[in-house]
Amino acid sequence: ATANNPFDLPYTYSAGASWQHKDNLLVAADIKHERWAECGLPAMSTNNNDLIYTTQKGGYQNRTKVAIGAQFTPNAVHSKYINRIQYRIGASFSTPYLKINGQDGPKEYCISAGAGLPISNSINKRSIVNVNLQWLRRAASATNMITENYIMINVGMTFNEMWFMKFKIK
């Protein structure tokens, strides 16, 4: 049996705002709403011993996520390395999109802190190693569901150097 378009993706609406004070403080907030309730799940049934796949709705609910964060850089063009480090903190909350046995799935709470460490000691180089510590909690709304706690360490690199730029020669 073949399933024709058994999965749907939700429409997503989001908005964000940020505020920067001088060159050293940035505060940002985002909100995202995903329309999961309108999406279908594949369902299997039999008809005269033939398997039939259909799409049914009701397995999901709409999800909303709110996030806020801040970044502080003491002085991005200072000669001392420690003054060019970007210090970051953030938090988020999201409602569940899953329904499990007719009950709401787990809500997510997240708190994170990290730093953007410049790779070189030169003030005109902008490549950064990003290090982040994150605590995520998925708390179930029903008493018989599992609550999960995660602690994650993320390390990433951002390359913003001149050697990635294309130059025109006339």
mmCIF file of C-alpha atoms in Angstrom:
data_model
loop_
_atom_site.group_PDB
_atom_site.id
_atom_site.type_symbol
_atom_site.label_atom_id
_atom_site.label_comp_id
_atom_site.label_asym_id
_atom_site.label_seq_id
_atom_site.Cartn_x
_atom_site.Cartn_y
_atom_site.Cartn_z
ATOM 1 C CA ALA A 1 0.000 0.000 0.000
ATOM 2 C CA THR A 2 1.174 3.525 -0.759
ATOM 3 C CA ALA A 3 0.637 6.601 1.359
ATOM 4 C CA ASN A 4 -0.075 9.728 -0.670
ATOM 5 C CA ASN A 5 1.091 12.861 1.176
ATOM 6 C CA PRO A 6 0.819 11.324 4.658
ATOM 7 C CA PHE A 7 2.670 14.149 6.445
ATOM 8 C CA ASP A 8 1.956 17.860 6.527
ATOM 9 C CA LEU A 9 4.254 20.651 7.625
ATOM 10 C CA PRO A 10 2.809 23.474 9.724
ATOM 11 C CA TYR A 11 2.456 27.094 8.766
ATOM 12 C CA THR A 12 4.834 29.081 10.949
ATOM 13 C CA TYR A 13 4.547 32.715 11.954
ATOM 14 C CA SER A 14 7.323 34.474 13.812
ATOM 15 C CA ALA A 15 8.431 37.919 14.845
ATOM 16 C CA GLY A 16 11.408 39.321 16.657
ATOM 17 C CA ALA A 17 12.832 42.542 17.937
ATOM 18 C CA SER A 18 16.234 43.649 19.119
ATOM 19 C CA TRP A 19 17.655 46.689 20.856
ATOM 20 C CA GLN A 20 21.293 47.731 20.906
ATOM 21 C CA HIS A 21 22.817 50.148 23.405
ATOM 22 C CA LYS A 22 26.004 51.720 22.072
ATOM 23 C CA ASP A 23 28.295 49.009 20.727
ATOM 24 C CA ASN A 24 28.402 46.725 23.733
ATOM 25 C CA LEU A 25 24.864 45.594 24.737
ATOM 26 C CA LEU A 26 22.361 43.766 22.531
ATOM 27 C CA VAL A 27 18.985 42.494 23.794
ATOM 28 C CA ALA A 28 16.700 40.453 21.524
ATOM 29 C CA ALA A 29 13.359 38.644 21.794
ATOM 30 C CA ASP A 30 11.543 36.273 19.429
ATOM 31 C CA ILE A 31 8.124 34.667 19.315
ATOM 32 C CA LYS A 32 7.161 31.840 16.974
ATOM 33 C CA HIS A 33 3.768 30.217 16.452
ATOM 34 C CA GLU A 34 3.454 26.916 14.567
ATOM 35 C CA ARG A 35 0.023 25.721 13.334
ATOM 36 C CA TRP A 36 0.456 21.986 14.026
ATOM 37 C CA ALA A 37 -3.275 21.374 14.748
ATOM 38 C CA GLU A 38 -3.987 21.642 11.013
ATOM 39 C CA CYS A 39 -1.398 18.974 10.121
ATOM 40 C CA GLY A 40 -2.237 15.350 9.525
ATOM 41 C CA LEU A 41 -0.707 12.065 10.588
ATOM 42 C CA PRO A 42 -0.631 8.865 8.550
ATOM 43 C CA ALA A 43 -3.227 6.331 9.687
ATOM 44 C CA MET A 44 -3.431 2.731 8.552
ATOM 45 C CA SER A 45 -6.604 0.698 8.197
ATOM 46 C CA THR A 46 -7.665 -2.450 6.360
ATOM 47 C CA ASN A 47 -10.384 -2.959 3.772
ATOM 48 C CA ASN A 48 -10.912 -6.554 2.584
ATOM 49 C CA ASN A 49 -7.394 -7.436 3.819
ATOM 50 C CA ASP A 50 -5.906 -4.500 1.863
ATOM 51 C CA LEU A 51 -3.881 -1.927 3.758
ATOM 52 C CA ILE A 52 -5.107 1.618 3.269
ATOM 53 C CA TYR A 53 -3.155 4.688 4.379
ATOM 54 C CA THR A 54 -5.101 7.852 5.091
ATOM 55 C CA THR A 55 -4.290 11.151 6.732
ATOM 56 C CA GLN A 56 -5.994 11.991 10.011
ATOM 57 C CA LYS A 57 -5.856 15.174 12.056
ATOM 58 C CA GLY A 58 -5.927 15.623 15.810
ATOM 59 C CA GLY A 59 -2.546 14.190 16.800
ATOM 60 C CA TYR A 60 -0.929 17.593 17.108
ATOM 61 C CA GLN A 61 -1.732 20.949 18.695
ATOM 62 C CA ASN A 62 -0.469 24.443 17.930
ATOM 63 C CA ARG A 63 2.909 25.350 19.425
ATOM 64 C CA THR A 64 4.217 28.713 20.611
ATOM 65 C CA LYS A 65 7.826 29.457 21.541
ATOM 66 C CA VAL A 66 9.087 32.620 23.251
ATOM 67 C CA ALA A 67 12.810 33.378 23.568
ATOM 68 C CA ILE A 68 14.810 36.273 24.977
ATOM 69 C CA GLY A 69 18.546 36.827 25.107
ATOM 70 C CA ALA A 70 21.282 39.350 25.666
ATOM 71 C CA GLN A 71 24.899 39.791 24.603
ATOM 72 C CA PHE A 72 27.405 42.053 26.328
ATOM 73 C CA THR A 73 30.801 42.964 24.876
ATOM 74 C CA PRO A 74 32.873 45.253 27.132
ATOM 75 C CA ASN A 75 34.756 46.853 24.199
ATOM 76 C CA ALA A 76 34.899 45.179 20.776
ATOM 77 C CA VAL A 77 37.898 47.215 19.590
ATOM 78 C CA HIS A 78 39.976 47.202 22.771
ATOM 79 C CA SER A 79 43.523 45.880 22.646
ATOM 80 C CA LYS A 80 42.976 43.580 25.653
ATOM 81 C CA TYR A 81 41.562 40.188 24.674
ATOM 82 C CA ILE A 82 39.224 39.870 27.676
ATOM 83 C CA ASN A 83 37.434 43.101 26.731
ATOM 84 C CA ARG A 84 36.562 41.737 23.258
ATOM 85 C CA ILE A 85 34.841 38.568 24.534
ATOM 86 C CA GLN A 86 31.080 38.470 23.855
ATOM 87 C CA TYR A 87 29.200 37.311 26.965
ATOM 88 C CA ARG A 88 25.749 35.812 26.268
ATOM 89 C CA ILE A 89 22.704 34.699 28.269
ATOM 90 C CA GLY A 90 19.256 33.566 27.166
ATOM 91 C CA ALA A 91 16.030 31.799 28.094
ATOM 92 C CA SER A 92 13.113 30.266 26.226
ATOM 93 C CA PHE A 93 9.772 28.567 26.822
ATOM 94 C CA SER A 94 7.643 26.568 24.411
ATOM 95 C CA THR A 95 4.299 24.846 24.554
ATOM 96 C CA PRO A 96 4.074 21.284 23.208
ATOM 97 C CA TYR A 97 2.891 20.381 19.721
ATOM 98 C CA LEU A 98 2.431 16.682 20.523
ATOM 99 C CA LYS A 99 -0.613 15.044 21.993
ATOM 100 C CA ILE A 100 0.088 11.729 23.700
ATOM 101 C CA ASN A 101 -2.961 9.572 24.477
ATOM 102 C CA GLY A 102 -5.103 12.705 24.262
ATOM 103 C CA GLN A 103 -2.945 14.652 26.742
ATOM 104 C CA ASP A 104 -0.606 17.556 26.095
ATOM 105 C CA GLY A 105 3.015 16.634 25.484
ATOM 106 C CA PRO A 106 5.930 18.112 27.427
ATOM 107 C CA LYS A 107 6.547 21.837 27.758
ATOM 108 C CA GLU A 108 10.134 22.989 27.237
ATOM 109 C CA TYR A 109 12.091 25.394 29.435
ATOM 110 C CA CYS A 110 15.622 26.430 28.501
ATOM 111 C CA ILE A 111 18.327 28.612 30.055
ATOM 112 C CA SER A 112 21.681 29.165 28.391
ATOM 113 C CA ALA A 113 24.888 31.072 28.985
ATOM 114 C CA GLY A 114 27.957 31.322 26.831
ATOM 115 C CA ALA A 115 30.723 33.356 25.316
ATOM 116 C CA GLY A 116 32.047 34.311 21.911
ATOM 117 C CA LEU A 117 35.832 34.025 22.068
ATOM 118 C CA PRO A 118 37.784 35.885 19.362
ATOM 119 C CA ILE A 119 40.235 33.538 17.635
ATOM 120 C CA SER A 120 43.081 35.972 17.234
ATOM 121 C CA ASN A 121 44.392 38.775 19.407
ATOM 122 C CA SER A 122 44.184 41.218 16.502
ATOM 123 C CA ILE A 123 41.265 43.648 16.832
ATOM 124 C CA ASN A 124 40.398 43.673 13.108
ATOM 125 C CA LYS A 125 39.876 39.902 12.873
ATOM 126 C CA ARG A 126 36.279 38.851 13.541
ATOM 127 C CA SER A 127 36.320 35.042 13.628
ATOM 128 C CA ILE A 128 34.928 33.640 16.850
ATOM 129 C CA VAL A 129 34.757 30.367 18.774
ATOM 130 C CA ASN A 130 31.322 30.140 20.383
ATOM 131 C CA VAL A 131 30.983 28.161 23.624
ATOM 132 C CA ASN A 132 27.578 27.665 25.230
ATOM 133 C CA LEU A 133 26.231 25.807 28.272
ATOM 134 C CA GLN A 134 22.526 25.026 28.061
ATOM 135 C CA TRP A 135 20.005 23.501 30.466
ATOM 136 C CA LEU A 136 16.804 22.192 28.868
ATOM 137 C CA ARG A 137 13.837 20.756 30.742
ATOM 138 C CA ARG A 138 10.968 18.941 29.071
ATOM 139 C CA ALA A 139 8.246 18.783 31.710
ATOM 140 C CA ALA A 140 5.253 16.573 31.056
ATOM 141 C CA SER A 141 1.783 17.855 31.872
ATOM 142 C CA ALA A 142 0.519 14.397 32.869
ATOM 143 C CA THR A 143 1.724 12.630 35.989
ATOM 144 C CA ASN A 144 2.549 9.341 34.265
ATOM 145 C CA MET A 145 4.938 10.893 31.705
ATOM 146 C CA ILE A 146 8.692 11.283 31.975
ATOM 147 C CA THR A 147 10.299 14.652 32.713
ATOM 148 C CA GLU A 148 13.637 15.129 30.946
ATOM 149 C CA ASN A 149 16.537 17.357 31.990
ATOM 150 C CA TYR A 150 19.462 18.002 29.661
ATOM 151 C CA ILE A 151 22.729 19.807 30.147
ATOM 152 C CA MET A 152 24.449 20.480 26.845
ATOM 153 C CA ILE A 153 27.738 22.052 25.914
ATOM 154 C CA ASN A 154 27.870 23.500 22.407
ATOM 155 C CA VAL A 155 31.037 24.593 20.637
ATOM 156 C CA GLY A 156 30.983 26.266 17.238
ATOM 157 C CA MET A 157 33.074 28.511 15.037
ATOM 158 C CA THR A 158 32.168 31.591 13.001
ATOM 159 C CA PHE A 159 34.555 32.536 10.218
ATOM 160 C CA ASN A 160 34.340 36.210 9.229
ATOM 161 C CA GLU A 161 37.727 36.845 7.712
ATOM 162 C CA MET A 162 38.883 38.740 4.656
ATOM 163 C CA TRP A 163 39.938 35.586 2.833
ATOM 164 C CA PHE A 164 36.258 34.691 2.268
ATOM 165 C CA MET A 165 35.632 37.946 0.370
ATOM 166 C CA LYS A 166 35.714 38.208 -3.431
ATOM 167 C CA PHE A 167 37.614 41.155 -4.845
ATOM 168 C CA LYS A 168 37.092 42.713 -8.280
ATOM 169 C CA ILE A 169 40.123 43.683 -10.309
ATOM 170 C CA LYS A 170 39.486 46.338 -12.951
#
